[in-house]
mmCIF file of C-alpha atoms and ligand atoms in Angstrom:
data_model
loop_
_atom_site.group_PDB
_atom_site.id
_atom_site.type_symbol
_atom_site.label_atom_id
_atom_site.label_comp_id
_atom_site.label_asym_id
_atom_site.label_seq_id
_atom_site.Cartn_x
_atom_site.Cartn_y
_atom_site.Cartn_z
ATOM 1 C CA MET A 103 98.004 117.952 150.282
ATOM 2 C CA ALA A 104 97.096 115.569 147.517
ATOM 3 C CA LYS A 105 98.868 112.162 147.180
ATOM 4 C CA PHE A 106 99.353 109.727 144.456
ATOM 5 C CA ASN A 107 96.742 107.206 144.160
ATOM 6 C CA GLY A 108 97.885 103.819 144.921
ATOM 7 C CA ASP A 109 95.704 102.081 142.335
ATOM 8 C CA HIS A 110 96.503 104.443 139.706
ATOM 9 C CA ILE A 111 99.598 104.124 137.101
ATOM 10 C CA LYS A 112 101.739 106.956 136.810
ATOM 11 C CA LEU A 113 102.834 109.060 133.816
ATOM 12 C CA ALA A 114 105.548 111.479 133.462
ATOM 13 C CA ILE A 115 105.320 114.249 131.151
ATOM 14 C CA GLN A 116 107.337 117.585 130.435
ATOM 15 C CA LYS A 117 106.487 120.451 132.635
ATOM 16 C CA ASP A 118 106.914 123.201 130.555
ATOM 17 C CA GLY A 119 108.401 123.115 127.219
ATOM 18 C CA ARG A 120 108.123 122.245 123.491
ATOM 19 C CA LEU A 121 106.350 119.002 124.150
ATOM 20 C CA THR A 122 104.020 120.305 126.897
ATOM 21 C CA GLU A 123 101.268 121.794 124.869
ATOM 22 C CA ASP A 124 100.767 118.881 122.497
ATOM 23 C CA THR A 125 101.217 116.250 125.263
ATOM 24 C CA ARG A 126 98.248 117.857 127.249
ATOM 25 C CA ALA A 127 96.197 118.360 124.186
ATOM 26 C CA LEU A 128 96.593 114.598 123.664
ATOM 27 C CA LEU A 129 95.803 113.386 127.162
ATOM 28 C CA ARG A 130 92.719 115.694 127.104
ATOM 29 C CA THR A 131 91.702 114.434 123.490
ATOM 30 C CA VAL A 132 91.579 111.032 124.743
ATOM 31 C CA GLY A 133 89.134 111.945 127.431
ATOM 32 C CA LEU A 134 91.243 112.409 130.490
ATOM 33 C CA HIS A 135 90.070 115.013 133.036
ATOM 34 C CA PHE A 136 92.814 116.554 135.091
ATOM 35 C CA GLU A 137 93.748 119.781 136.655
ATOM 36 C CA SER A 138 95.869 122.445 134.889
ATOM 37 C CA TYR A 139 99.672 121.648 135.197
ATOM 38 C CA LYS A 140 100.852 125.212 136.380
ATOM 39 C CA GLN A 141 102.555 125.332 139.554
ATOM 40 C CA ARG A 142 101.676 121.595 140.133
ATOM 41 C CA LEU A 143 104.201 118.650 140.596
ATOM 42 C CA PHE A 144 101.443 116.192 139.565
ATOM 43 C CA SER A 145 97.712 115.907 138.923
ATOM 44 C CA ILE A 146 95.287 113.101 139.655
ATOM 45 C CA CYS A 147 92.767 111.973 136.722
ATOM 46 C CA ARG A 148 89.203 112.317 137.907
ATOM 47 C CA ASN A 149 87.935 109.798 135.397
ATOM 48 C CA PHE A 150 90.837 107.448 134.724
ATOM 49 C CA PRO A 151 93.321 105.499 136.907
ATOM 50 C CA LEU A 152 96.236 107.662 135.879
ATOM 51 C CA ASP A 153 98.435 110.125 138.032
ATOM 52 C CA ILE A 154 100.450 112.707 135.862
ATOM 53 C CA LEU A 155 103.853 113.835 137.123
ATOM 54 C CA TYR A 156 105.358 117.094 135.585
ATOM 55 C CA VAL A 157 109.126 117.226 135.447
ATOM 56 C CA ARG A 158 111.840 118.188 133.111
ATOM 57 C CA ASP A 159 112.084 116.332 130.054
ATOM 58 C CA ASP A 160 115.584 115.209 130.727
ATOM 59 C CA ASP A 161 114.576 113.272 133.683
ATOM 60 C CA ILE A 162 111.726 111.365 132.241
ATOM 61 C CA PRO A 163 113.810 108.262 130.860
ATOM 62 C CA GLU A 164 115.545 107.946 134.122
ATOM 63 C CA TYR A 165 112.192 108.121 136.189
ATOM 64 C CA VAL A 166 110.538 105.532 133.722
ATOM 65 C CA ALA A 167 113.680 103.115 134.047
ATOM 66 C CA GLU A 168 113.893 103.384 137.750
ATOM 67 C CA GLY A 169 109.995 102.718 138.009
ATOM 68 C CA VAL A 170 109.328 106.158 139.660
ATOM 69 C CA VAL A 171 106.740 106.300 137.088
ATOM 70 C CA ASP A 172 105.354 103.666 134.903
ATOM 71 C CA LEU A 173 104.937 105.497 131.758
ATOM 72 C CA GLY A 174 106.529 108.738 130.177
ATOM 73 C CA ILE A 175 106.031 110.740 127.085
ATOM 74 C CA VAL A 176 109.145 112.174 125.719
ATOM 75 C CA GLY A 177 111.334 112.831 122.762
ATOM 76 C CA GLN A 178 113.226 109.621 121.449
ATOM 77 C CA ASN A 179 116.299 111.504 121.367
ATOM 78 C CA LEU A 180 116.411 111.726 124.920
ATOM 79 C CA VAL A 181 115.666 108.106 125.217
ATOM 80 C CA VAL A 182 118.449 107.195 123.141
ATOM 81 C CA GLU A 183 120.792 109.697 124.796
ATOM 82 C CA SER A 184 119.954 108.447 128.426
ATOM 83 C CA GLY A 185 120.949 104.815 127.461
ATOM 84 C CA THR A 186 118.177 103.686 129.938
ATOM 85 C CA LYS A 187 116.302 100.438 129.614
ATOM 86 C CA VAL A 188 112.801 101.577 128.672
ATOM 87 C CA THR A 189 110.018 99.955 126.458
ATOM 88 C CA GLU A 190 108.992 102.130 123.739
ATOM 89 C CA LEU A 191 105.350 101.654 123.112
ATOM 90 C CA LEU A 192 104.101 104.165 120.711
ATOM 91 C CA PRO A 193 105.493 106.948 118.592
ATOM 92 C CA LEU A 194 103.141 109.925 119.070
ATOM 93 C CA ASN A 195 103.834 111.885 115.866
ATOM 94 C CA TYR A 196 104.405 115.140 117.247
ATOM 95 C CA GLY A 197 107.795 117.018 118.392
ATOM 96 C CA HIS A 198 109.388 115.881 115.116
ATOM 97 C CA CYS A 199 113.001 116.834 114.876
ATOM 98 C CA SER A 200 116.542 115.376 113.662
ATOM 99 C CA LEU A 201 119.717 115.352 115.625
ATOM 100 C CA MET A 202 122.120 116.562 112.839
ATOM 101 C CA VAL A 203 125.772 117.112 112.376
ATOM 102 C CA ALA A 204 126.407 120.963 111.060
ATOM 103 C CA VAL A 205 129.510 122.759 110.274
ATOM 104 C CA PRO A 206 130.001 126.625 109.382
ATOM 105 C CA ALA A 207 128.939 127.172 105.742
ATOM 106 C CA GLU A 208 132.312 128.677 104.937
ATOM 107 C CA SER A 209 134.335 125.464 106.257
ATOM 108 C CA GLY A 210 134.084 123.734 103.130
ATOM 109 C CA ILE A 211 133.467 120.415 105.170
ATOM 110 C CA GLU A 212 131.190 118.258 103.299
ATOM 111 C CA ASN A 213 131.114 115.051 105.188
ATOM 112 C CA ILE A 214 131.797 113.652 108.539
ATOM 113 C CA GLN A 215 135.125 111.892 107.517
ATOM 114 C CA GLN A 216 136.625 115.574 107.106
ATOM 115 C CA LEU A 217 135.913 116.033 111.061
ATOM 116 C CA GLU A 218 138.581 113.643 112.007
ATOM 117 C CA GLY A 219 140.626 115.168 114.915
ATOM 118 C CA LEU A 220 138.254 118.182 115.301
ATOM 119 C CA LYS A 221 136.169 119.252 118.184
ATOM 120 C CA ILE A 222 132.337 118.638 118.287
ATOM 121 C CA ALA A 223 130.064 120.669 120.650
ATOM 122 C CA THR A 224 126.718 119.080 121.646
ATOM 123 C CA SER A 225 124.262 118.567 124.396
ATOM 124 C CA TYR A 226 123.938 114.889 123.322
ATOM 125 C CA PRO A 227 127.339 113.363 124.019
ATOM 126 C CA LEU A 228 126.623 109.876 124.343
ATOM 127 C CA THR A 229 124.630 109.652 121.158
ATOM 128 C CA THR A 230 127.432 111.618 119.364
ATOM 129 C CA THR A 231 130.300 109.652 120.655
ATOM 130 C CA LYS A 232 128.763 106.514 119.691
ATOM 131 C CA TYR A 233 127.779 107.861 116.273
ATOM 132 C CA PHE A 234 131.187 108.935 115.458
ATOM 133 C CA ALA A 235 132.767 105.694 116.914
ATOM 134 C CA GLU A 236 130.325 103.675 114.681
ATOM 135 C CA HIS A 237 131.591 105.701 111.525
ATOM 136 C CA LYS A 238 135.038 105.272 112.733
ATOM 137 C CA VAL A 239 135.911 108.932 112.878
ATOM 138 C CA ASN A 240 138.034 110.139 115.788
ATOM 139 C CA VAL A 241 136.656 113.521 117.144
ATOM 140 C CA ASN A 242 136.816 115.424 120.520
ATOM 141 C CA VAL A 243 133.226 115.524 121.808
ATOM 142 C CA ILE A 244 132.537 118.739 124.114
ATOM 143 C CA THR A 245 129.633 118.654 126.178
ATOM 144 C CA ILE A 246 127.587 122.143 126.133
ATOM 145 C CA SER A 247 124.147 122.323 127.845
ATOM 146 C CA GLY A 248 122.791 125.112 125.713
ATOM 147 C CA SER A 249 123.154 127.361 122.806
ATOM 148 C CA VAL A 250 125.433 124.843 121.053
ATOM 149 C CA GLU A 251 124.934 126.605 117.664
ATOM 150 C CA ILE A 252 126.997 129.520 118.573
ATOM 151 C CA THR A 253 130.058 127.501 119.629
ATOM 152 C CA PRO A 254 131.692 127.478 116.129
ATOM 153 C CA ALA A 255 131.759 131.035 115.870
ATOM 154 C CA LEU A 256 133.144 131.388 119.302
ATOM 155 C CA GLY A 257 136.099 128.912 118.232
ATOM 156 C CA VAL A 258 135.196 126.395 120.743
ATOM 157 C CA SER A 259 134.165 123.582 118.244
ATOM 158 C CA SER A 260 134.695 123.080 114.471
ATOM 159 C CA ALA A 261 131.290 121.459 114.154
ATOM 160 C CA ILE A 262 127.963 120.743 116.193
ATOM 161 C CA VAL A 263 125.401 117.963 116.712
ATOM 162 C CA ASP A 264 122.186 119.549 117.636
ATOM 163 C CA LEU A 265 118.387 119.130 117.196
ATOM 164 C CA VAL A 266 117.123 120.729 114.088
ATOM 165 C CA SER A 267 113.409 121.019 113.318
ATOM 166 C CA THR A 268 112.666 124.107 110.974
ATOM 167 C CA GLY A 269 116.494 124.507 110.251
ATOM 168 C CA SER A 270 116.205 128.275 110.973
ATOM 169 C CA SER A 271 118.595 128.082 113.903
ATOM 170 C CA LEU A 272 121.158 126.718 111.882
ATOM 171 C CA LYS A 273 120.858 129.124 109.126
ATOM 172 C CA LEU A 274 120.884 132.207 111.497
ATOM 173 C CA ASN A 275 124.250 130.803 112.624
ATOM 174 C CA ASP A 276 125.714 130.477 109.277
ATOM 175 C CA LEU A 277 125.772 126.487 109.772
ATOM 176 C CA VAL A 278 124.874 123.825 107.329
ATOM 177 C CA PRO A 279 123.821 120.204 108.140
ATOM 178 C CA ILE A 280 126.130 117.530 106.660
ATOM 179 C CA ALA A 281 124.592 114.573 108.232
ATOM 180 C CA THR A 282 121.803 113.232 110.367
ATOM 181 C CA VAL A 283 122.464 111.088 113.363
ATOM 182 C CA LEU A 284 119.049 110.259 114.345
ATOM 183 C CA ASP A 285 115.183 111.415 113.552
ATOM 184 C CA SER A 286 113.090 111.803 116.581
ATOM 185 C CA GLN A 287 109.540 112.276 117.621
ATOM 186 C CA SER A 288 107.620 112.392 120.939
ATOM 187 C CA SER A 289 106.843 108.764 122.017
ATOM 188 C CA LEU A 290 105.215 106.942 125.026
ATOM 189 C CA ILE A 291 107.696 104.893 126.817
ATOM 190 C CA ALA A 292 107.222 102.349 129.627
ATOM 191 C CA ASN A 293 109.047 100.754 132.463
ATOM 192 C CA PRO A 294 109.594 96.990 131.363
ATOM 193 C CA THR A 295 108.346 95.705 134.748
ATOM 194 C CA SER A 296 105.093 97.744 134.653
ATOM 195 C CA ILE A 297 104.075 96.295 131.295
ATOM 196 C CA GLU A 298 104.539 92.774 132.795
ATOM 197 C CA ASN A 299 102.052 93.452 135.667
ATOM 198 C CA VAL A 300 98.402 92.386 134.651
ATOM 199 C CA TYR A 301 96.750 95.081 136.381
ATOM 200 C CA LYS A 302 98.930 97.976 135.093
ATOM 201 C CA LYS A 303 99.004 96.331 131.618
ATOM 202 C CA ALA A 304 95.286 96.432 131.240
ATOM 203 C CA ILE A 305 95.276 100.078 132.045
ATOM 204 C CA ILE A 306 98.261 100.902 129.584
ATOM 205 C CA ASP A 307 96.415 98.965 127.018
ATOM 206 C CA ARG A 308 93.277 101.147 127.381
ATOM 207 C CA LEU A 309 95.331 104.331 127.121
ATOM 208 C CA MET A 310 97.086 103.117 124.063
ATOM 209 C CA THR A 311 93.931 102.049 122.360
ATOM 210 C CA ARG A 312 92.955 105.686 123.155
ATOM 211 C CA PHE A 313 96.185 106.984 121.728
ATOM 212 C CA ARG A 314 95.953 104.973 118.540
ATOM 213 C CA GLY A 315 92.438 106.244 117.742
ATOM 214 C CA VAL A 316 93.645 109.902 118.008
ATOM 215 C CA LEU A 317 96.841 108.971 115.850
ATOM 216 C CA ALA A 318 94.730 107.013 113.137
ATOM 217 C CA ALA A 319 92.183 109.842 112.961
ATOM 218 C CA ALA A 320 94.873 112.362 111.975
ATOM 219 C CA ASP A 321 95.644 110.433 108.952
ATOM 220 C CA TYR A 322 92.185 110.925 107.385
ATOM 221 C CA LYS A 323 89.603 113.294 106.473
ATOM 222 C CA TYR A 324 85.799 112.657 106.672
ATOM 223 C CA VAL A 325 84.187 113.500 103.523
ATOM 224 C CA MET A 326 80.411 113.882 102.348
ATOM 225 C CA MET A 327 79.417 114.409 98.869
ATOM 226 C CA ASN A 328 76.550 114.170 96.204
ATOM 227 C CA ILE A 329 77.711 112.035 93.178
ATOM 228 C CA PRO A 330 75.835 111.003 90.015
ATOM 229 C CA ARG A 331 74.856 107.170 90.183
ATOM 230 C CA SER A 332 76.907 106.887 86.906
ATOM 231 C CA ALA A 333 80.105 107.737 89.003
ATOM 232 C CA LEU A 334 79.357 105.238 92.060
ATOM 233 C CA GLU A 335 81.643 102.532 90.877
ATOM 234 C CA TYR A 336 84.489 104.872 90.309
ATOM 235 C CA VAL A 337 83.942 106.647 93.590
ATOM 236 C CA SER A 338 83.842 103.285 95.502
ATOM 237 C CA THR A 339 87.315 102.314 94.141
ATOM 238 C CA THR A 340 88.882 105.652 94.587
ATOM 239 C CA THR A 341 87.727 106.428 97.898
ATOM 240 C CA PRO A 342 87.582 102.834 99.604
ATOM 241 C CA GLY A 343 87.513 104.717 102.955
ATOM 242 C CA LEU A 344 88.282 102.353 105.801
ATOM 243 C CA LYS A 345 86.254 99.388 104.484
ATOM 244 C CA SER A 346 83.793 100.668 101.998
ATOM 245 C CA PRO A 347 81.995 104.155 101.582
ATOM 246 C CA THR A 348 78.624 104.593 102.992
ATOM 247 C CA VAL A 349 76.188 105.206 100.148
ATOM 248 C CA LEU A 350 72.862 106.646 100.816
ATOM 249 C CA PRO A 351 69.790 107.248 98.423
ATOM 250 C CA THR A 352 68.398 110.683 97.853
ATOM 251 C CA ALA A 353 65.113 111.928 96.695
ATOM 252 C CA ASP A 354 66.502 112.136 93.115
ATOM 253 C CA ALA A 355 67.185 108.642 91.989
ATOM 254 C CA GLU A 356 70.138 109.953 89.895
ATOM 255 C CA TRP A 357 72.098 111.239 92.631
ATOM 256 C CA MET A 358 73.509 109.425 95.814
ATOM 257 C CA VAL A 359 75.159 110.705 99.117
ATOM 258 C CA VAL A 360 78.665 109.200 100.012
ATOM 259 C CA HIS A 361 80.167 109.298 103.264
ATOM 260 C CA THR A 362 83.749 108.138 103.258
ATOM 261 C CA ALA A 363 87.228 108.786 104.640
ATOM 262 C CA ILE A 364 90.037 109.864 102.567
ATOM 263 C CA ARG A 365 93.764 109.393 103.399
ATOM 264 C CA GLU A 366 95.322 112.823 104.314
ATOM 265 C CA ASP A 367 98.360 112.517 101.959
ATOM 266 C CA MET A 368 96.362 111.831 98.776
ATOM 267 C CA PHE A 369 93.306 114.008 99.727
ATOM 268 C CA TRP A 370 93.627 116.738 97.041
ATOM 269 C CA ASP A 371 94.256 114.423 94.297
ATOM 270 C CA VAL A 372 91.142 112.326 95.269
ATOM 271 C CA ILE A 373 89.150 115.520 95.672
ATOM 272 C CA GLU A 374 90.061 116.801 92.115
ATOM 273 C CA LYS A 375 89.388 113.488 90.467
ATOM 274 C CA LEU A 376 85.881 113.304 92.272
ATOM 275 C CA LYS A 377 85.086 116.760 90.925
ATOM 276 C CA GLU A 378 85.897 115.517 87.444
ATOM 277 C CA HIS A 379 83.495 112.678 87.820
ATOM 278 C CA GLY A 380 80.758 115.033 88.827
ATOM 279 C CA ALA A 381 80.864 114.979 92.668
ATOM 280 C CA GLN A 382 79.153 117.927 94.171
ATOM 281 C CA GLY A 383 78.543 119.412 97.481
ATOM 282 C CA ILE A 384 81.795 118.038 98.815
ATOM 283 C CA LEU A 385 81.789 118.565 102.834
ATOM 284 C CA VAL A 386 85.030 117.865 104.543
ATOM 285 C CA SER A 387 85.754 117.507 108.178
ATOM 286 C CA SER A 388 88.704 116.460 110.421
ATOM 287 C CA ILE A 389 88.330 113.301 112.551
ATOM 288 C CA GLU A 390 89.175 113.641 116.055
ATOM 289 C CA LYS A 391 89.291 109.958 117.015
ATOM 290 C CA MET A 392 88.857 106.764 114.964
ATOM 291 C CA PHE A 393 88.622 103.287 116.043
ATOM 292 C CA VAL A 394 88.519 100.403 113.095
HETATM 293 O O1 PRT B 123 112.979 122.464 130.475
HETATM 294 P P1 PRT B 123 113.108 121.049 130.011
HETATM 295 O O2 PRT B 123 114.427 120.309 130.288
HETATM 296 O O3 PRT B 123 111.945 120.150 130.074
HETATM 297 O O4 PRT B 123 113.090 121.390 128.414
HETATM 298 P P2 PRT B 123 114.342 121.521 127.357
HETATM 299 O O5 PRT B 123 114.450 123.083 127.111
HETATM 300 O O6 PRT B 123 115.395 120.665 127.596
HETATM 301 O O7 PRT B 123 113.784 121.098 126.029
HETATM 302 P P3 PRT B 123 112.603 121.709 124.930
HETATM 303 O O8 PRT B 123 111.316 121.973 125.434
HETATM 304 O O9 PRT B 123 113.369 122.664 124.146
HETATM 305 O O10 PRT B 123 112.475 120.395 123.878
HETATM 306 C C1 PRT B 123 111.665 119.316 124.310
HETATM 307 C C2 PRT B 123 111.944 118.254 123.159
HETATM 308 O O11 PRT B 123 111.256 118.874 122.098
HETATM 309 C C3 PRT B 123 113.246 117.667 122.833
HETATM 310 O O12 PRT B 123 113.826 116.951 123.481
HETATM 311 C C4 PRT B 123 112.882 117.161 121.257
HETATM 312 O O13 PRT B 123 112.343 115.896 121.451
HETATM 313 C C5 PRT B 123 111.764 118.212 120.787
HETATM 314 N N1 PRT B 123 112.340 119.169 119.776
HETATM 315 C C6 PRT B 123 111.436 119.214 118.651
HETATM 316 C C7 PRT B 123 113.008 120.124 119.972
HETATM 317 C C8 PRT B 123 113.113 120.690 118.860
HETATM 318 N N2 PRT B 123 112.038 120.221 117.892
HETATM 319 C C9 PRT B 123 114.101 121.923 118.462
HETATM 320 N N3 PRT B 123 113.995 122.399 117.376
HETATM 321 N N4 PRT B 123 113.857 120.337 120.798
HETATM 322 C C10 PRT B 123 114.794 121.390 120.693
HETATM 323 N N5 PRT B 123 114.925 122.193 119.332
HETATM 324 C C11 PRT B 123 115.811 123.427 119.438
HETATM 325 C C12 PRT B 123 117.058 122.919 119.096
HETATM 326 O O14 PRT B 123 118.020 122.377 120.080
HETATM 327 C C13 PRT B 123 117.796 124.204 118.569
HETATM 328 O O15 PRT B 123 118.306 125.034 119.574
HETATM 329 O O16 PRT B 123 115.335 124.292 118.571
HETATM 330 C C14 PRT B 123 116.602 124.737 118.057
HETATM 331 C C15 PRT B 123 116.594 124.838 116.677
HETATM 332 O O17 PRT B 123 115.205 124.540 115.858
HETATM 333 P P4 PRT B 123 114.800 125.177 114.363
HETATM 334 O O18 PRT B 123 113.364 125.128 114.332
HETATM 335 O O19 PRT B 123 115.704 126.691 114.215
HETATM 336 O O20 PRT B 123 115.602 124.210 113.605
HETATM 337 ZN ZN1 ZN B 124 115.653 119.273 128.804
#
């Protein structure tokens, strides 16, 4: 049977759930080669000093805090709920959701003060208790492990605190959100002692550089286009890219080829303006990794 490699650092990821596919895709995008997770407790990377442990997401903060593993990838919601001492290294921009207070639509309740003295069902009892205590509202927190959203209809609770992403589960159960307890996304966390170990820290830094390269790339599109010479100054200021765009001559002295990167959030506005300024043959591609 394969064993953990003593020279390798250890990373815990969710075995089978909402974060699994994106986490595995991220690890593969940063160039790690490892066997598929199915039926496996752990994998050894063939080309990087890392072993991957597959566990239930709820156990990840604890494993990291206890030093069973050096690193974990898990929702921030679970890190907060666990109350463990781990170091958050890098939010990873997937698994976005919010932990929200929601009430039956017909209840007429509009704010958390109106929940005074009532029962709140949740799978996040510690976070929920702390939240209401901070807001000085006395509630009775009931811990439910699954299907929290049906508890008001069953008469078990007057309100819930649950994770929401699209909101369709709330709608389906005639619930409306009235407050956000926290916003969450998937995150890389570390054991505080591991990041003080010079050998481990060097490996973790290499991994984080790779992760950052993938995260940065997701914010940009790579664009190639032909522009009339007269538009060059405009294009240079509108699409500064990362430093300045690459401008190449063409056989026609009046036309140039420009290569640049445009931020995702302003992409369509910039493209429309470029077309107004005579840009033609605009080719766009996504960037897989980016190091600046
Ligand atoms: O088996 P294991 O314990 O590992 O997994 P799990 O079933 O406990 O967790 P899983 O796979 O459901 O979720 C893993 C992580 O994904 C969570 O800890 C969050 O960080 C993140 N995440 C993102 C979500 C959601 N979005 C989400 N919508 N986790 C759960 N939900 C549930 C929510 O509880 C509710 O039941 O989806 C429902 C609502 O979804 P919408 O889209 O209708 O709002
Ligand atoms: Zn879980």
